[in-house]
PDB file of C-alpha atoms in Angstrom:
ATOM      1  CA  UNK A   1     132.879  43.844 141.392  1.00 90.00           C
ATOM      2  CA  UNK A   2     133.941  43.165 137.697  1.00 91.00           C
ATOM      3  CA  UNK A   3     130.707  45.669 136.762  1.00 95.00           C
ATOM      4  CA  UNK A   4     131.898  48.618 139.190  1.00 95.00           C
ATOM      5  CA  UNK A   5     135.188  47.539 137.409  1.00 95.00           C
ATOM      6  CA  UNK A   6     133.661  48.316 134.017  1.00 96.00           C
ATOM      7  CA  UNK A   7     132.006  51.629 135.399  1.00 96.00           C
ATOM      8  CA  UNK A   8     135.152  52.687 136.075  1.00 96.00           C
ATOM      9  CA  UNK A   9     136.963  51.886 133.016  1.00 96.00           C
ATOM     10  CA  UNK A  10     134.306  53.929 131.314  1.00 96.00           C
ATOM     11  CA  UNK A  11     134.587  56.882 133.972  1.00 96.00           C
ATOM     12  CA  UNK A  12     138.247  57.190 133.001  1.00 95.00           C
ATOM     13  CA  UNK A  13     137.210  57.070 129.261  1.00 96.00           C
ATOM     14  CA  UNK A  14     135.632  60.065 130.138  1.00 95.00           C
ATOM     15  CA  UNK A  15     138.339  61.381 131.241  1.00 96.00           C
ATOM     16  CA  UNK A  16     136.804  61.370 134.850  1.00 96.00           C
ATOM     17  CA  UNK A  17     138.624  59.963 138.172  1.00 95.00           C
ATOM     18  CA  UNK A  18     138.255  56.214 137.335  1.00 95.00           C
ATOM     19  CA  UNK A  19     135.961  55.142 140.048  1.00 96.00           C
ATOM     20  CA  UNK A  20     132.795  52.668 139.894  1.00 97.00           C
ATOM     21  CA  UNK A  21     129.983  51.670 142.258  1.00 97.00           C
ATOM     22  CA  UNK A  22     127.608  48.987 141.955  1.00 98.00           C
ATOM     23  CA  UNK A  23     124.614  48.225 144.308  1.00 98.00           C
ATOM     24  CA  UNK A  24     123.441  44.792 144.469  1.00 97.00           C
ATOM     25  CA  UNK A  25     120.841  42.834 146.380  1.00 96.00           C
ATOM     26  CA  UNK A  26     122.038  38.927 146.517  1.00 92.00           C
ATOM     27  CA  UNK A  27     123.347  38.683 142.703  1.00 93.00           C
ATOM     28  CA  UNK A  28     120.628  41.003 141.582  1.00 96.00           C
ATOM     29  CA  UNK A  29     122.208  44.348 140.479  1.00 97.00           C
ATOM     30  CA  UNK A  30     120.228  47.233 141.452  1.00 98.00           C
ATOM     31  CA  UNK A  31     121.932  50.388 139.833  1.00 98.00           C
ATOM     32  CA  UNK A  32     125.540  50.982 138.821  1.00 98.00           C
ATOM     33  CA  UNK A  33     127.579  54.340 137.872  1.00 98.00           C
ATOM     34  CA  UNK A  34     130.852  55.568 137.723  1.00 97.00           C
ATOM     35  CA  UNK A  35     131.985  58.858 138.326  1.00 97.00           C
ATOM     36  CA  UNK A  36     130.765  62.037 136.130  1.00 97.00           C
ATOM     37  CA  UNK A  37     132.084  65.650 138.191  1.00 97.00           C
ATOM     38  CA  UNK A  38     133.227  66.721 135.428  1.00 97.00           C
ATOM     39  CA  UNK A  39     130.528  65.440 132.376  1.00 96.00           C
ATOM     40  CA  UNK A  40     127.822  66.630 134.871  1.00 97.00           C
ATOM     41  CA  UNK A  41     129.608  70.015 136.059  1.00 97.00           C
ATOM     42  CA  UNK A  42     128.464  68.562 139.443  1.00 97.00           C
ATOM     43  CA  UNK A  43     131.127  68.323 142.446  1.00 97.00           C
ATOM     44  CA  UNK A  44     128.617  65.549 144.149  1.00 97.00           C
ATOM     45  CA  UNK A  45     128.641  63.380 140.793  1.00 97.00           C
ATOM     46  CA  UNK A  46     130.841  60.740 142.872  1.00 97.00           C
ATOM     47  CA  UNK A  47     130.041  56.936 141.512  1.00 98.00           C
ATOM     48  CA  UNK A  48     129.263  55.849 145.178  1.00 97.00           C
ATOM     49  CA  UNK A  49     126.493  58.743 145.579  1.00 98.00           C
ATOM     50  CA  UNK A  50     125.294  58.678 141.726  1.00 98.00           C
ATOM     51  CA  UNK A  51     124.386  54.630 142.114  1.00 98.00           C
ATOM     52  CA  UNK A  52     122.555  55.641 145.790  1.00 98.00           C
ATOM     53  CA  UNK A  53     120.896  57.928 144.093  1.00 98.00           C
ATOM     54  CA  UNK A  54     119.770  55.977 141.087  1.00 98.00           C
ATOM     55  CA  UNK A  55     119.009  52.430 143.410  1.00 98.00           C
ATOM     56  CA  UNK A  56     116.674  54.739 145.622  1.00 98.00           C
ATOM     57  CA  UNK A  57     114.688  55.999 142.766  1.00 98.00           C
ATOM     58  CA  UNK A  58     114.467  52.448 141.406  1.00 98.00           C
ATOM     59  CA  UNK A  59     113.364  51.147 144.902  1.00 97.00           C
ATOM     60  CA  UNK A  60     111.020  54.150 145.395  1.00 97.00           C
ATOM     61  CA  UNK A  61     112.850  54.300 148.753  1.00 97.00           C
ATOM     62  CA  UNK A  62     115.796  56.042 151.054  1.00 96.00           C
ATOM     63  CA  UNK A  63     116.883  53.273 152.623  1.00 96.00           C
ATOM     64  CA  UNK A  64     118.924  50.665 150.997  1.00 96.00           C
ATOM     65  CA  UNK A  65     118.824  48.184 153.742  1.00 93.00           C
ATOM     66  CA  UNK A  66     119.717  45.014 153.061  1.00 93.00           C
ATOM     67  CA  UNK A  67     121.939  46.090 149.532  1.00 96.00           C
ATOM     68  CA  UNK A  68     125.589  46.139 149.356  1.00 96.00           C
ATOM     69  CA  UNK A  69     127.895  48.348 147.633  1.00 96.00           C
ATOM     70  CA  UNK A  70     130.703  47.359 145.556  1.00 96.00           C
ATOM     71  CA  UNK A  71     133.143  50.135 144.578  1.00 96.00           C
ATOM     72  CA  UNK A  72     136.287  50.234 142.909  1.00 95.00           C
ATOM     73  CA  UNK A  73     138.117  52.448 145.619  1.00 91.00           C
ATOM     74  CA  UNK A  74     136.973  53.562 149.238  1.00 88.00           C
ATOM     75  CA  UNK A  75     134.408  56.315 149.728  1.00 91.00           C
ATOM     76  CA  UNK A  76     135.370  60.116 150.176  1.00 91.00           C
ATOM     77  CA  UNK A  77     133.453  61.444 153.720  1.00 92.00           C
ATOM     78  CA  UNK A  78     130.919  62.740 151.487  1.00 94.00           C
ATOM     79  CA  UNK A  79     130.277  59.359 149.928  1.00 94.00           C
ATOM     80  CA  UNK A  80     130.372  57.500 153.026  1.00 92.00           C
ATOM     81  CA  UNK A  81     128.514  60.000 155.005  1.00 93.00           C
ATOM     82  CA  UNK A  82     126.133  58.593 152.002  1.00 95.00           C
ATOM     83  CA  UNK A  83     126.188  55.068 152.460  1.00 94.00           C
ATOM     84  CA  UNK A  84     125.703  55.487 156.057  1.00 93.00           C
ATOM     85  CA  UNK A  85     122.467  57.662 155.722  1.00 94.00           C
ATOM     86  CA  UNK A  86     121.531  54.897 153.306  1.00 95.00           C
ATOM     87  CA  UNK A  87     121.730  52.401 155.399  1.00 94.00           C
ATOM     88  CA  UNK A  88     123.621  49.754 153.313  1.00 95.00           C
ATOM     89  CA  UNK A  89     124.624  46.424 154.557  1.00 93.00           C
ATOM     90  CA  UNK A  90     127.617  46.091 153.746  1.00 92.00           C
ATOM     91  CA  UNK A  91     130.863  47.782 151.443  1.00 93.00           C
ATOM     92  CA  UNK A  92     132.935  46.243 149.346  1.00 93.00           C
ATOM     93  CA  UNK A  93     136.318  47.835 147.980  1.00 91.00           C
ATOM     94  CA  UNK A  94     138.294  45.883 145.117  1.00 88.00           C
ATOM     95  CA  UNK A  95     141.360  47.951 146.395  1.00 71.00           C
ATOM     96  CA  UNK A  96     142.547  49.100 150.116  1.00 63.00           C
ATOM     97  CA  UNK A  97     144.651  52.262 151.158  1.00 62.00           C
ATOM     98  CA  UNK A  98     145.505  53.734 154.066  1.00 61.00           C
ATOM     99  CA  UNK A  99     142.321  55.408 154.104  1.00 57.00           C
ATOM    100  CA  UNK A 100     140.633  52.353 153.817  1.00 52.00           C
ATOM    101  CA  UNK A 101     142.082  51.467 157.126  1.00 53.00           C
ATOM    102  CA  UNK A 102     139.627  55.011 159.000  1.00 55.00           C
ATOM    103  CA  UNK A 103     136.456  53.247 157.320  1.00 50.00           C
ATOM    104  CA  UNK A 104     137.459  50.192 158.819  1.00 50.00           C
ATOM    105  CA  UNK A 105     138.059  51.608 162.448  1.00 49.00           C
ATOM    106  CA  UNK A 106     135.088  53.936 161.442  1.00 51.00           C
ATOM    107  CA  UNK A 107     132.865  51.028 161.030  1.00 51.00           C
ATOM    108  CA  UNK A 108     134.105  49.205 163.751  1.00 44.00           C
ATOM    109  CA  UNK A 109     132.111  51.325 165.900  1.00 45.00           C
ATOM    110  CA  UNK A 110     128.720  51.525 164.245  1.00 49.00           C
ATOM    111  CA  UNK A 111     126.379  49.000 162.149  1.00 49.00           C
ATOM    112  CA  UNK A 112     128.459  49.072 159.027  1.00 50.00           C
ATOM    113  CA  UNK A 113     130.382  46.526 157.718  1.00 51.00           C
ATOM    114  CA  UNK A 114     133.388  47.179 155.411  1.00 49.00           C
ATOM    115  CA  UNK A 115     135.166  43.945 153.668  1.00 50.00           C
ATOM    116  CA  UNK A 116     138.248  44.525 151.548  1.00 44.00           C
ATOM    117  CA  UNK A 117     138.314  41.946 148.475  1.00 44.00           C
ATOM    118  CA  UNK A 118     140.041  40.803 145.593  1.00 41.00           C
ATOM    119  CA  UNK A 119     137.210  41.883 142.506  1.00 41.00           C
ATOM    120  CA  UNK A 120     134.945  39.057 141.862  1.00 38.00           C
ATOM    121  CA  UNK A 121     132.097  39.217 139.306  1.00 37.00           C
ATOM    122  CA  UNK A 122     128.123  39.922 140.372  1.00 38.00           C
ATOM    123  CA  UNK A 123     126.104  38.524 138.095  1.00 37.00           C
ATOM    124  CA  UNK A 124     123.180  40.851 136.937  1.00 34.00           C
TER     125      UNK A 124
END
């Protein structure tokens, strides 16, 4: 979490929404971003879909099984329309809202699992 942390630090440096995203296997990051709409003149440029979009490259794959995502706030229904067609394990969110709360019921009733934590630090 302290990564997507930094990714969003940077995003807001950018003068961009401060959001970050992080994909990890076990403690091995896979791809990280924060957001760029605005640097990228791109209304999809989201953190969450910008670090699916760079881990599937890496992986030479569309499926993500088996990866988590760490991000610094909860997914838009874009994003997690995203993470569901990617198949991620689970979601991580450093901070919860009331939003937060429709993922959760959201996920109750599929495969997904949605944890809200404190941020702790993923070690690359």
């Amino acid at each position: 979490m302290a990564l997507a942390l930094k990714e969003a630090q940077a995003a807001a440096l950018r003068g961009e929404v401060p959001v970050g995203a992080v994909i990890a296997s076990g403690d091995t990051v896979v791809a990280a971003a924060g957001n760029r709409t605005r640097e990228l003149a791109d209304p999809t440029a989201h953190a969450e879909m910008l670090a699916i979009r760079a881990a599937c490259q890496k992986l030479s794959s569309e499926r993500l099984t088996g990866h988590d995502l760490y991000v610094t706030l909860e997914p838009c229904a874009m994003c997690a329309g995203a993470v569901s067609f990617a198949r991620l394990r689970r979601l991580y969110l450093a901070r919860s809202t009331k939003r937060a709360a429709r993922w959760s019921t959201a996920c109750a009733s599929s495969r997904h699992r949605l944890a809200t934590m404190r941020p702790i630090s993923i070690r690359a």
